[in-house]
Coordinates of C-alpha atoms in Angstrom, one line a residue:
M31 CA 121.8 95.7 109.6
A32 CA 118.0 96.1 110.4
P33 CA 115.9 93.2 109.2
S34 CA 114.1 93.8 105.9
G35 CA 111.2 92.3 104.0
L36 CA 109.8 89.1 105.5
K37 CA 112.2 89.2 108.4
A38 CA 111.1 92.7 109.4
V39 CA 107.4 91.8 109.3
V40 CA 107.9 88.7 111.5
S41 CA 110.2 90.5 113.9
E42 CA 107.7 93.3 114.3
K43 CA 104.9 90.7 114.9
I44 CA 106.8 89.0 117.6
I45 CA 108.2 92.1 119.4
N46 CA 104.9 94.0 119.2
G47 CA 102.3 91.2 119.0
V48 CA 103.8 89.0 121.7
I49 CA 106.4 90.7 124.0
K50 CA 105.3 94.3 124.1
S51 CA 101.6 93.3 124.3
V52 CA 102.1 92.0 127.8
K53 CA 104.8 94.3 129.0
K54 CA 104.3 96.3 132.2
D55 CA 106.7 98.9 133.4
G56 CA 109.0 97.8 136.1
E57 CA 108.0 94.1 135.7
W58 CA 110.4 91.5 134.3
K59 CA 109.2 88.4 132.5
V60 CA 110.5 85.0 131.5
L61 CA 110.2 83.9 127.8
I62 CA 109.7 80.2 127.2
V63 CA 110.2 78.8 123.7
D64 CA 110.3 75.4 122.0
H65 CA 112.4 74.2 119.0
M66 CA 110.2 75.6 116.3
S67 CA 109.5 79.0 117.9
M68 CA 113.2 79.4 118.9
R69 CA 114.1 78.9 115.2
V70 CA 111.6 81.6 114.2
L71 CA 112.7 83.9 117.0
S72 CA 116.5 83.6 116.2
S73 CA 115.9 84.0 112.5
C74 CA 114.6 87.6 112.9
C75 CA 115.1 89.0 116.4
K76 CA 118.2 89.9 118.3
M77 CA 118.4 88.8 122.0
S78 CA 119.1 92.5 122.9
D79 CA 115.8 93.6 121.3
I80 CA 113.9 91.0 123.4
M81 CA 115.8 91.9 126.6
A82 CA 115.0 95.6 126.0
E83 CA 111.3 94.8 126.3
G84 CA 111.5 93.5 129.8
V85 CA 112.4 89.8 129.3
T86 CA 115.0 88.7 131.8
I87 CA 115.8 85.2 130.5
V88 CA 114.8 83.0 127.5
E89 CA 114.4 79.3 128.3
D90 CA 113.7 76.1 126.4
I91 CA 110.4 74.4 127.4
M92 CA 111.9 70.9 126.8
K93 CA 114.7 71.4 129.4
R94 CA 114.6 71.3 133.2
R95 CA 114.2 74.9 134.5
E96 CA 114.6 76.5 137.9
P97 CA 111.2 77.7 139.1
I98 CA 110.8 81.5 139.3
P99 CA 107.4 81.8 141.0
S100 CA 107.8 85.6 141.5
L101 CA 107.7 86.2 137.7
E102 CA 105.1 85.8 135.0
A103 CA 106.1 83.8 131.9
I104 CA 105.5 84.4 128.2
Y105 CA 105.1 81.0 126.4
F106 CA 105.8 81.4 122.7
I107 CA 105.4 77.8 121.5
S108 CA 104.0 75.7 118.7
P109 CA 100.7 73.9 119.6
V110 CA 102.1 70.4 119.6
K111 CA 101.6 67.7 122.2
K112 CA 105.1 67.7 123.8
S113 CA 105.2 71.5 124.2
I114 CA 101.7 71.7 125.7
Q115 CA 102.4 68.8 128.1
N116 CA 105.5 70.7 129.4
L117 CA 103.4 73.8 129.8
I118 CA 100.8 71.9 131.8
N119 CA 103.6 70.3 133.9
D120 CA 105.0 73.8 134.9
F121 CA 101.8 74.3 136.8
K122 CA 100.9 70.9 138.2
D123 CA 102.7 71.0 141.5
T124 CA 101.6 72.9 144.6
V125 CA 104.2 75.6 143.9
F126 CA 103.9 76.8 140.3
T127 CA 107.0 77.3 138.2
Y128 CA 105.9 80.8 137.3
K129 CA 103.4 83.3 138.7
A130 CA 101.2 83.4 135.6
A131 CA 101.2 82.4 131.9
H132 CA 100.8 84.5 128.8
I133 CA 100.5 81.9 126.0
F134 CA 101.1 82.6 122.3
F135 CA 100.9 79.7 119.8
T136 CA 102.7 79.9 116.5
D137 CA 99.5 78.6 114.8
T138 CA 96.1 77.1 115.4
C139 CA 95.9 74.9 118.5
P140 CA 94.0 71.6 117.9
N141 CA 90.8 71.2 119.9
D142 CA 92.0 68.2 121.9
L143 CA 95.1 69.9 123.1
F144 CA 93.1 73.1 123.8
A145 CA 90.7 71.0 126.0
E146 CA 93.7 69.5 127.9
I147 CA 94.9 73.0 128.8
G148 CA 91.3 73.8 130.0
R149 CA 91.3 70.8 132.2
S150 CA 94.7 71.5 133.8
K151 CA 95.7 73.8 136.7
V152 CA 97.4 76.2 134.3
A153 CA 93.9 77.4 133.2
R154 CA 93.7 79.2 136.5
V155 CA 96.7 81.4 135.8
I156 CA 96.4 82.1 132.1
K157 CA 96.3 85.9 131.5
T158 CA 96.7 85.8 127.7
L159 CA 96.0 83.0 125.1
K160 CA 96.5 83.9 121.5
E161 CA 97.4 82.3 118.1
I162 CA 99.8 84.6 116.4
N163 CA 100.2 82.7 113.1
V164 CA 103.9 82.5 112.3
A165 CA 104.6 78.8 111.7
F166 CA 107.4 79.4 109.2
L167 CA 111.0 80.6 109.2
P168 CA 111.6 84.0 107.6
Y169 CA 115.0 82.8 106.2
E170 CA 115.7 85.9 104.1
A171 CA 113.9 89.1 103.1
Q172 CA 112.1 87.2 100.3
V173 CA 112.6 83.6 101.3
F174 CA 110.7 81.4 103.8
S175 CA 111.3 77.8 105.0
L176 CA 108.9 75.4 106.8
D177 CA 112.0 73.8 108.4
D178 CA 111.2 70.2 107.5
C179 CA 114.1 68.4 105.8
S180 CA 112.1 65.1 105.5
S181 CA 109.5 66.6 103.3
L182 CA 110.6 65.0 100.0
H183 CA 110.3 61.6 101.7
S184 CA 106.9 62.4 103.3
F185 CA 105.5 63.4 99.9
Y186 CA 107.0 60.9 97.5
N187 CA 107.9 57.7 99.4
P188 CA 105.9 55.0 97.7
T189 CA 105.0 52.9 100.8
A190 CA 101.4 53.7 101.9
N191 CA 101.8 56.5 104.2
Q192 CA 99.0 56.9 106.8
D193 CA 100.3 60.2 108.0
K194 CA 100.7 61.9 104.5
S195 CA 97.3 63.7 104.7
K196 CA 98.0 64.9 108.2
M197 CA 101.5 66.1 107.2
M198 CA 100.1 68.0 104.2
D199 CA 97.4 69.5 106.4
A200 CA 100.1 70.8 108.8
L201 CA 102.1 72.1 105.8
A202 CA 99.0 73.9 104.4
E203 CA 98.4 75.6 107.8
Q204 CA 102.1 76.8 107.8
I205 CA 101.6 78.3 104.3
A206 CA 98.4 79.9 105.5
T207 CA 100.1 81.5 108.5
L208 CA 102.7 83.1 106.0
C209 CA 99.8 84.6 104.0
D210 CA 98.1 85.8 107.2
T211 CA 101.4 87.4 108.4
L212 CA 101.7 89.2 105.1
K213 CA 98.0 90.2 105.1
E214 CA 97.6 88.4 101.8
Y215 CA 94.6 86.4 100.5
P216 CA 96.1 85.3 97.2
A217 CA 94.5 83.4 94.3
I218 CA 96.0 79.9 94.3
R219 CA 97.4 78.2 91.3
Y220 CA 99.2 74.9 91.0
R221 CA 101.1 72.9 88.4
K222 CA 98.7 70.5 86.7
G223 CA 99.9 66.8 86.7
P224 CA 101.0 65.5 90.1
D225 CA 98.1 64.7 92.5
E226 CA 100.0 66.2 95.4
N227 CA 100.0 69.7 93.9
L228 CA 96.2 69.9 93.6
A229 CA 95.7 68.2 97.0
L230 CA 98.0 70.7 98.8
A231 CA 96.4 73.7 96.9
E232 CA 93.0 72.7 98.1
M233 CA 94.2 72.3 101.7
V234 CA 95.8 75.7 101.6
L235 CA 92.6 77.3 100.3
D236 CA 90.7 75.6 103.1
R237 CA 93.1 77.0 105.7
L238 CA 93.2 80.4 104.1
N239 CA 89.4 80.7 104.3
A240 CA 89.6 79.8 108.0
H241 CA 92.2 82.6 108.5
K242 CA 90.2 85.0 106.4
A243 CA 87.1 84.3 108.6
D244 CA 89.1 85.3 111.7
N245 CA 90.9 88.2 110.0
P246 CA 88.6 89.8 107.4
S247 CA 91.2 92.4 106.4
M248 CA 93.4 89.8 104.9
G249 CA 94.0 90.7 101.2
E250 CA 92.6 94.2 101.5
G251 CA 94.5 97.1 100.0
T252 CA 95.4 98.5 96.6
D253 CA 96.2 95.7 94.2
K254 CA 96.2 93.0 96.8
A255 CA 93.5 91.2 94.9
R256 CA 96.1 90.4 92.2
S257 CA 98.5 88.5 94.6
Q258 CA 99.0 84.8 93.7
L259 CA 100.2 81.7 95.4
L260 CA 101.8 79.2 93.1
I261 CA 102.3 75.6 94.1
V262 CA 104.9 73.6 92.1
D263 CA 106.7 70.3 92.7
R264 CA 110.4 69.6 92.7
G265 CA 110.0 67.1 89.8
Y266 CA 109.1 70.1 87.5
D267 CA 112.7 71.1 87.4
P268 CA 115.1 68.4 88.5
I269 CA 118.0 70.0 86.7
S270 CA 118.6 73.2 88.8
P271 CA 119.4 71.1 92.0
L272 CA 122.1 69.1 90.1
L273 CA 124.2 71.9 88.6
H274 CA 127.3 73.4 90.0
E275 CA 126.1 77.0 90.4
L276 CA 128.8 79.7 90.3
T277 CA 127.0 82.5 92.1
F278 CA 128.5 83.1 95.6
Q279 CA 125.8 81.9 98.0
A280 CA 125.1 78.7 96.0
M281 CA 128.7 77.9 95.5
V282 CA 129.6 78.4 99.2
Y283 CA 126.8 76.0 100.2
D284 CA 127.6 73.4 97.5
L285 CA 131.4 73.3 97.8
L286 CA 132.3 74.3 101.4
E287 CA 131.4 72.9 104.8
V288 CA 128.6 75.1 106.0
Q289 CA 126.6 73.8 109.0
Q290 CA 123.3 75.7 109.9
D291 CA 124.5 78.7 108.0
I292 CA 127.8 78.8 110.0
Y293 CA 131.1 78.6 108.1
R294 CA 134.3 77.8 110.1
Y295 CA 137.8 78.5 108.8
T296 CA 141.3 79.2 110.0
T297 CA 142.9 82.6 109.5
T298 CA 146.5 82.6 108.5
G299 CA 148.2 85.6 109.8
I300 CA 152.0 86.1 110.3
G301 CA 153.0 83.7 113.0
D302 CA 149.6 83.0 114.3
S303 CA 146.5 81.2 113.0
K304 CA 143.0 81.4 114.5
E305 CA 139.9 79.3 114.2
K306 CA 137.0 81.6 113.2
E307 CA 133.4 81.0 112.5
V308 CA 131.0 83.3 110.7
L309 CA 127.2 83.3 110.4
L310 CA 126.1 83.8 106.8
D311 CA 122.9 85.8 107.2
E312 CA 121.3 89.2 106.4
D313 CA 122.9 90.9 109.4
D314 CA 126.1 90.9 107.3
E315 CA 125.6 93.7 104.8
L316 CA 128.5 92.5 102.7
W317 CA 127.0 89.0 102.3
V318 CA 123.7 90.5 101.2
Q319 CA 125.6 92.6 98.6
L320 CA 127.7 89.7 97.3
R321 CA 125.5 86.5 97.7
H322 CA 123.9 86.6 94.2
M323 CA 127.1 87.8 92.3
H324 CA 129.1 85.4 90.1
I325 CA 132.2 84.2 91.8
A326 CA 134.4 85.9 89.1
D327 CA 133.0 89.3 90.3
V328 CA 133.1 88.6 94.1
T329 CA 136.8 88.9 94.8
K330 CA 137.0 91.9 92.5
K331 CA 134.1 93.6 94.3
V332 CA 135.4 92.8 97.9
T333 CA 138.9 94.1 97.0
E334 CA 137.4 97.3 95.5
L335 CA 135.1 97.9 98.5
L336 CA 138.1 97.3 100.9
R337 CA 140.2 99.7 99.0
T338 CA 137.4 102.4 99.1
F339 CA 137.0 101.7 102.9
C340 CA 140.8 102.1 103.5
E341 CA 141.0 105.2 101.5
S342 CA 138.1 106.8 103.3
K343 CA 140.0 106.1 106.6
R344 CA 143.3 107.4 105.1
M345 CA 144.9 104.0 105.4
N346 CA 147.7 103.1 103.1
T347 CA 146.5 100.4 100.6
D348 CA 149.3 99.3 98.4
K349 CA 148.9 95.9 96.7
A350 CA 151.0 94.0 99.3
N351 CA 148.9 94.8 102.3
I352 CA 145.5 94.5 100.7
K353 CA 146.2 90.7 100.8
D354 CA 147.5 90.7 104.4
L355 CA 144.6 92.1 106.4
S356 CA 146.1 90.8 109.6
Q357 CA 148.8 93.4 109.3
M358 CA 146.2 96.1 108.7
L359 CA 144.2 94.9 111.7
K360 CA 147.3 95.4 113.9
K361 CA 147.8 98.9 112.7
M362 CA 144.1 99.8 112.9
P363 CA 142.4 97.8 115.6
Q364 CA 139.5 100.3 115.8
Y365 CA 138.3 99.0 112.4
Q366 CA 138.4 95.3 113.4
K367 CA 134.7 94.7 112.7
E368 CA 134.8 96.1 109.2
L369 CA 138.2 94.6 108.2
S370 CA 137.2 91.1 109.6
M371 CA 134.1 91.3 107.4
Y372 CA 136.2 91.9 104.3
S373 CA 138.7 89.2 105.4
T374 CA 135.9 86.7 105.8
H375 CA 134.5 87.2 102.4
L376 CA 137.9 87.1 100.7
N377 CA 138.5 83.9 102.5
L378 CA 135.1 82.4 101.4
A379 CA 135.7 83.4 97.8
D380 CA 139.2 82.0 97.9
A381 CA 138.1 78.7 99.4
C382 CA 135.4 78.4 96.7
M383 CA 138.0 79.1 93.9
K384 CA 140.4 76.5 95.4
V385 CA 137.7 73.8 95.1
F386 CA 136.6 75.0 91.7
K387 CA 140.0 74.7 90.2
T388 CA 140.4 71.1 91.4
K389 CA 138.0 69.6 88.8
V390 CA 134.8 71.5 89.2
D391 CA 135.7 73.8 86.3
K392 CA 135.8 70.7 84.0
L393 CA 132.5 69.5 85.3
C394 CA 130.8 72.9 84.9
E395 CA 131.3 73.0 81.2
V396 CA 129.9 69.6 80.5
E397 CA 127.0 70.2 83.0
Q398 CA 126.0 73.5 81.2
D399 CA 126.2 71.9 77.8
L400 CA 123.9 69.0 78.9
A401 CA 121.4 71.2 80.7
M402 CA 121.2 73.7 77.7
G403 CA 121.4 71.0 75.0
S404 CA 124.0 73.2 73.2
D405 CA 127.6 74.3 73.7
S406 CA 128.8 77.8 74.6
E407 CA 128.6 78.8 71.0
G408 CA 125.0 77.8 70.8
E409 CA 125.7 74.8 68.6
P410 CA 123.5 71.7 69.4
L411 CA 125.3 68.9 71.3
K412 CA 126.1 66.1 68.8
D413 CA 127.7 63.5 70.9
A414 CA 127.1 64.0 74.6
M415 CA 128.3 60.6 75.5
K416 CA 131.8 61.4 74.3
S417 CA 132.1 64.3 76.7
I418 CA 130.8 62.5 79.8
V419 CA 132.6 59.2 79.7
P420 CA 136.1 60.6 80.5
L421 CA 134.6 62.3 83.6
L422 CA 132.9 59.1 84.7
L423 CA 136.1 57.1 84.4
D424 CA 138.2 59.8 86.2
T425 CA 138.9 58.4 89.7
D426 CA 139.6 61.8 91.1
I427 CA 136.0 62.9 90.6
K428 CA 133.7 62.3 93.5
A429 CA 130.8 59.8 93.2
Y430 CA 128.1 62.4 93.7
D431 CA 129.6 64.6 91.0
K432 CA 129.5 61.7 88.6
I433 CA 125.9 61.0 89.5
R434 CA 125.0 64.6 88.8
I435 CA 126.6 64.2 85.3
I436 CA 124.7 60.9 84.6
L437 CA 121.4 62.5 85.6
L438 CA 122.0 65.6 83.5
Y439 CA 122.8 63.3 80.5
I440 CA 119.5 61.4 81.1
F441 CA 117.6 64.7 81.2
H442 CA 119.4 65.9 78.1
K443 CA 117.9 62.8 76.3
K444 CA 114.4 64.1 77.3
K445 CA 112.6 60.7 77.2
G446 CA 115.0 58.7 79.5
I447 CA 117.6 56.2 78.4
A448 CA 117.6 52.4 77.9
E449 CA 118.1 50.4 81.1
E450 CA 121.2 48.7 79.8
N451 CA 122.8 52.1 79.0
L452 CA 122.1 53.3 82.5
T453 CA 123.7 50.1 83.9
K454 CA 126.8 50.8 81.8
L455 CA 127.1 54.4 82.9
I456 CA 126.7 53.3 86.5
Q457 CA 129.5 50.8 86.0
H458 CA 131.8 53.3 84.2
A459 CA 131.3 55.7 87.1
N460 CA 131.6 52.9 89.7
V461 CA 128.6 54.3 91.6
Q462 CA 126.7 51.0 92.0
Q463 CA 126.1 51.6 95.7
D464 CA 124.3 54.9 94.9
S465 CA 122.3 53.7 91.9
S466 CA 119.0 54.1 93.8
I467 CA 119.4 57.9 93.5
M468 CA 118.8 57.6 89.7
T469 CA 115.9 55.2 89.8
N470 CA 114.2 57.1 92.7
L471 CA 113.9 60.2 90.6
Q472 CA 111.1 58.4 88.9
L473 CA 109.1 58.8 92.1
L474 CA 109.2 62.6 91.3
G475 CA 107.7 62.0 87.9
C476 CA 111.0 62.3 86.0
P477 CA 111.6 60.2 82.8
I478 CA 114.7 58.0 83.6
I479 CA 114.2 54.7 81.7
S480 CA 113.0 55.1 78.1
G481 CA 109.6 53.3 77.7
G482 CA 109.4 53.0 81.5
Q483 CA 107.2 55.0 84.0
N484 CA 106.9 58.7 83.2
A485 CA 108.3 58.2 79.7
S486 CA 105.4 60.3 78.4
N487 CA 106.2 63.2 80.8
T488 CA 107.9 66.1 79.0
F489 CA 110.2 68.8 80.3
P490 CA 108.8 72.4 80.1
E491 CA 109.6 74.6 77.2
R492 CA 112.2 77.2 78.2
K493 CA 112.4 80.9 77.5
E494 CA 114.9 82.1 75.0
R495 CA 117.2 84.4 76.9
T496 CA 119.5 86.8 75.0
E497 CA 121.3 88.6 77.9
S498 CA 125.0 87.8 78.1
T499 CA 126.2 85.4 80.8
Y500 CA 129.4 83.7 81.8
Q501 CA 130.0 80.5 79.7
L502 CA 129.8 78.3 82.8
S503 CA 126.5 79.9 84.0
R504 CA 124.2 79.8 81.0
W505 CA 121.4 77.9 82.7
T506 CA 118.4 79.8 84.2
P507 CA 116.2 77.9 86.7
I508 CA 112.8 77.0 85.1
L509 CA 111.1 78.7 88.0
K510 CA 112.4 82.0 86.9
D511 CA 110.5 81.6 83.6
V512 CA 107.4 80.7 85.7
M513 CA 107.8 83.8 88.0
E514 CA 108.1 86.2 85.0
N515 CA 105.2 84.6 83.1
A516 CA 102.9 84.7 86.2
I517 CA 103.6 88.4 86.7
E518 CA 103.0 89.2 83.0
D519 CA 99.9 87.0 83.0
K520 CA 101.5 84.8 80.3
L521 CA 101.4 81.6 82.4
E522 CA 99.4 78.9 80.5
R523 CA 96.1 78.5 82.4
K524 CA 95.7 74.8 81.3
Q525 CA 99.1 74.0 82.8
W526 CA 98.7 76.3 85.8
P527 CA 95.0 76.3 86.7
F528 CA 93.5 78.6 89.4
L529 CA 91.5 77.1 92.2
S530 CA 89.3 80.2 92.1
D531 CA 88.9 83.0 89.6
P532 CA 91.7 85.5 90.0
A533 CA 91.4 89.3 89.8
P534 CA 92.3 90.8 86.4
I535 CA 96.0 91.6 86.1
S536 CA 97.1 95.1 85.2
T537 CA 100.7 96.1 85.0
Q538 CA 100.4 99.8 85.9
Q539 CA 102.6 101.1 88.7
T540 CA 100.7 101.0 92.0
A541 CA 100.7 103.8 94.6
V542 CA 102.0 102.7 98.0
S543 CA 99.2 102.7 100.4
S544 CA 99.9 102.9 104.1
A545 CA 96.8 101.0 105.2
R546 CA 98.3 97.6 104.7
F547 CA 99.7 96.7 108.1
G548 CA 97.6 98.8 110.4
H549 CA 99.9 101.0 112.4
W550 CA 103.0 99.0 112.8
H551 CA 104.9 101.0 110.2
K552 CA 104.3 104.4 111.8
N553 CA 108.0 105.0 112.3
K554 CA 109.2 103.2 109.1
S555 CA 110.2 104.6 105.8
P556 CA 107.7 103.9 102.9
T557 CA 110.1 101.3 101.4
E558 CA 109.6 99.0 104.4
Y559 CA 106.0 98.1 103.7
R560 CA 104.2 97.2 100.5
S561 CA 100.8 97.6 99.0
G562 CA 101.5 96.2 95.6
P563 CA 100.7 92.5 94.7
R564 CA 102.9 89.6 95.7
L565 CA 103.7 86.4 93.9
I566 CA 104.4 83.6 96.5
V567 CA 106.0 80.5 95.1
F568 CA 105.9 77.3 97.1
V569 CA 108.1 74.4 96.0
I570 CA 107.1 70.9 97.3
G571 CA 110.3 69.0 98.2
G572 CA 112.9 71.7 98.6
M573 CA 114.2 74.8 96.7
T574 CA 117.6 75.7 95.4
H575 CA 119.8 78.7 96.0
S576 CA 119.5 79.6 92.3
E577 CA 115.7 79.6 92.6
M578 CA 116.0 81.9 95.7
R579 CA 118.2 84.2 93.7
S580 CA 115.6 84.3 90.9
A581 CA 112.9 85.7 93.3
Y582 CA 115.1 88.7 93.9
E583 CA 116.1 89.1 90.3
V584 CA 112.5 89.1 89.1
T585 CA 111.4 91.6 91.8
R586 CA 114.2 93.9 90.8
A587 CA 113.5 93.6 87.1
N588 CA 109.9 94.7 87.4
E589 CA 111.1 97.6 89.6
G590 CA 109.2 96.3 92.7
K591 CA 105.7 96.5 91.2
W592 CA 105.4 92.9 92.1
E593 CA 107.4 91.3 95.0
V594 CA 108.3 87.7 94.5
L595 CA 108.6 85.4 97.6
I596 CA 109.8 81.8 97.4
G597 CA 109.5 79.1 100.0
S598 CA 109.7 75.4 100.6
S599 CA 110.0 72.8 103.3
H600 CA 113.8 73.3 103.2
I601 CA 116.7 74.6 101.1
L602 CA 118.5 72.1 98.9
T603 CA 122.2 71.8 98.3
P604 CA 123.1 69.3 95.5
A605 CA 124.5 66.8 98.0
G606 CA 121.4 67.2 100.2
F607 CA 119.1 66.6 97.2
L608 CA 121.0 63.4 96.3
D609 CA 120.9 62.2 99.9
D610 CA 117.1 62.8 100.0
L611 CA 116.7 60.8 96.7
K612 CA 119.0 57.9 97.9
N613 CA 116.5 57.0 100.7
L614 CA 113.3 57.9 98.9
D615 CA 112.1 54.4 98.4
K616 CA 113.0 53.2 102.0
T617 CA 110.4 52.9 104.7
P618 CA 110.9 55.8 107.3
Q619 CA 112.7 53.6 109.9
N620 CA 115.2 52.5 107.4
A621 CA 115.7 55.8 105.6

């Protein structure tokens, strides 16, 4: 599946802006990357695409490499001390590691490191030196990540952090490179309250102005003036990261073992079982189709698609063999790729349902009632304590699941609970060793102890939603309300101030203009580039899969007049969020 959206834009920028820009017919080159640039590269380019443009080998700058003095090297690296030191070392001996260097930095190179390059021998053989401004990962078509899992700690750890300002500045530069890549110069808004939101917004504006000075066409084009960048903190909605989500992608990442987007499982065929691993990304068309669907619809949908596929190939599809795909594979080995894909997703859905039925179903009902403040009939909760205590006393329920329930109960109470009540709940649940998770949420501005810090902080008013939902999926992430209100110009300006005056919002359909990305789209269909406005939401401290899903839902609901993108330092799973909170008050070396 060809990359789309954000991935397509970044892939094009790397292939055309880096590799093709130095390509010469009949000449091979070496491509050198570091950790960050390799993550960017592998998120949106296939190795075969890179090799097709005259690259013979891709190497890691941090590893020992065999010299190839007959070939020129393309260095696609981030401008950090370690990478630049290794670049300089490649050219310090009498025999250089490569014939010449074409250097492309992911973002702005600091002056002191730039001067170091100028003083070294590599300066003699540099043929290209450019900053290409892609210091972020295009994780999905409408989702970006800054690839920093320690971000919550860097922002909210209470010990005086000398490096906090430096870290925020680097973050602001990464966000600015995203806007630069999308040719956007958005109006910046932030959630009023936490100091970090305003500080980061001001830093981003500063970096955006620097990029605009170098690239005056940023933000030009029909309706681009209406684009907005919204900065919000994780403490604004601490509920969404705690809930058991029952849409496919969120459920897979919450309930199953997924490492770096790879899911490993054992196939059970007749007489033989195999270890398999599958990468959950947008190259898998079926994953893209299913990832935002409710689990109840996923198995139905896969079975239906499989049946349609089999019928189109005139394969017999009675009930018995639809379950046993291994038998089908033996009969039809030429369709191995397609049948394996269906098999994988049936296996994923099945694995999710197995875990769901072992207690998660009971938890979901209580979680939804607490989050919504009412039961599935819409009746207000009268005695929430009564429904949570049996779960806290149940020894079969995991500690982290109990903590999720306790926190949802506290948030249901709006103003926090008495300290002795919290102690009792922790004792009931037997989670004393993890009690710091609860108290550390105060560092995000959440009211935990009544009358304590943050007791005056209130939770945002939520939109009334009338669309029908599954009983165990009634909650809508608060950021979805924010996205919809921003697009409709209904976002309260006192609560969400602009750093500079925005362009007036009109909701007319915009004509697609082809001037947006220069000439890169010459061979593309009009759906692959945009001229309408974008809403870019950045969440300090991690975003959830349900919030990622919301970006697609809001874009679809307004028929693509606005495209919503969401990004953060990293993607949160419920367990990851609780792990982050557990160490939030520790000094970095102890965390």
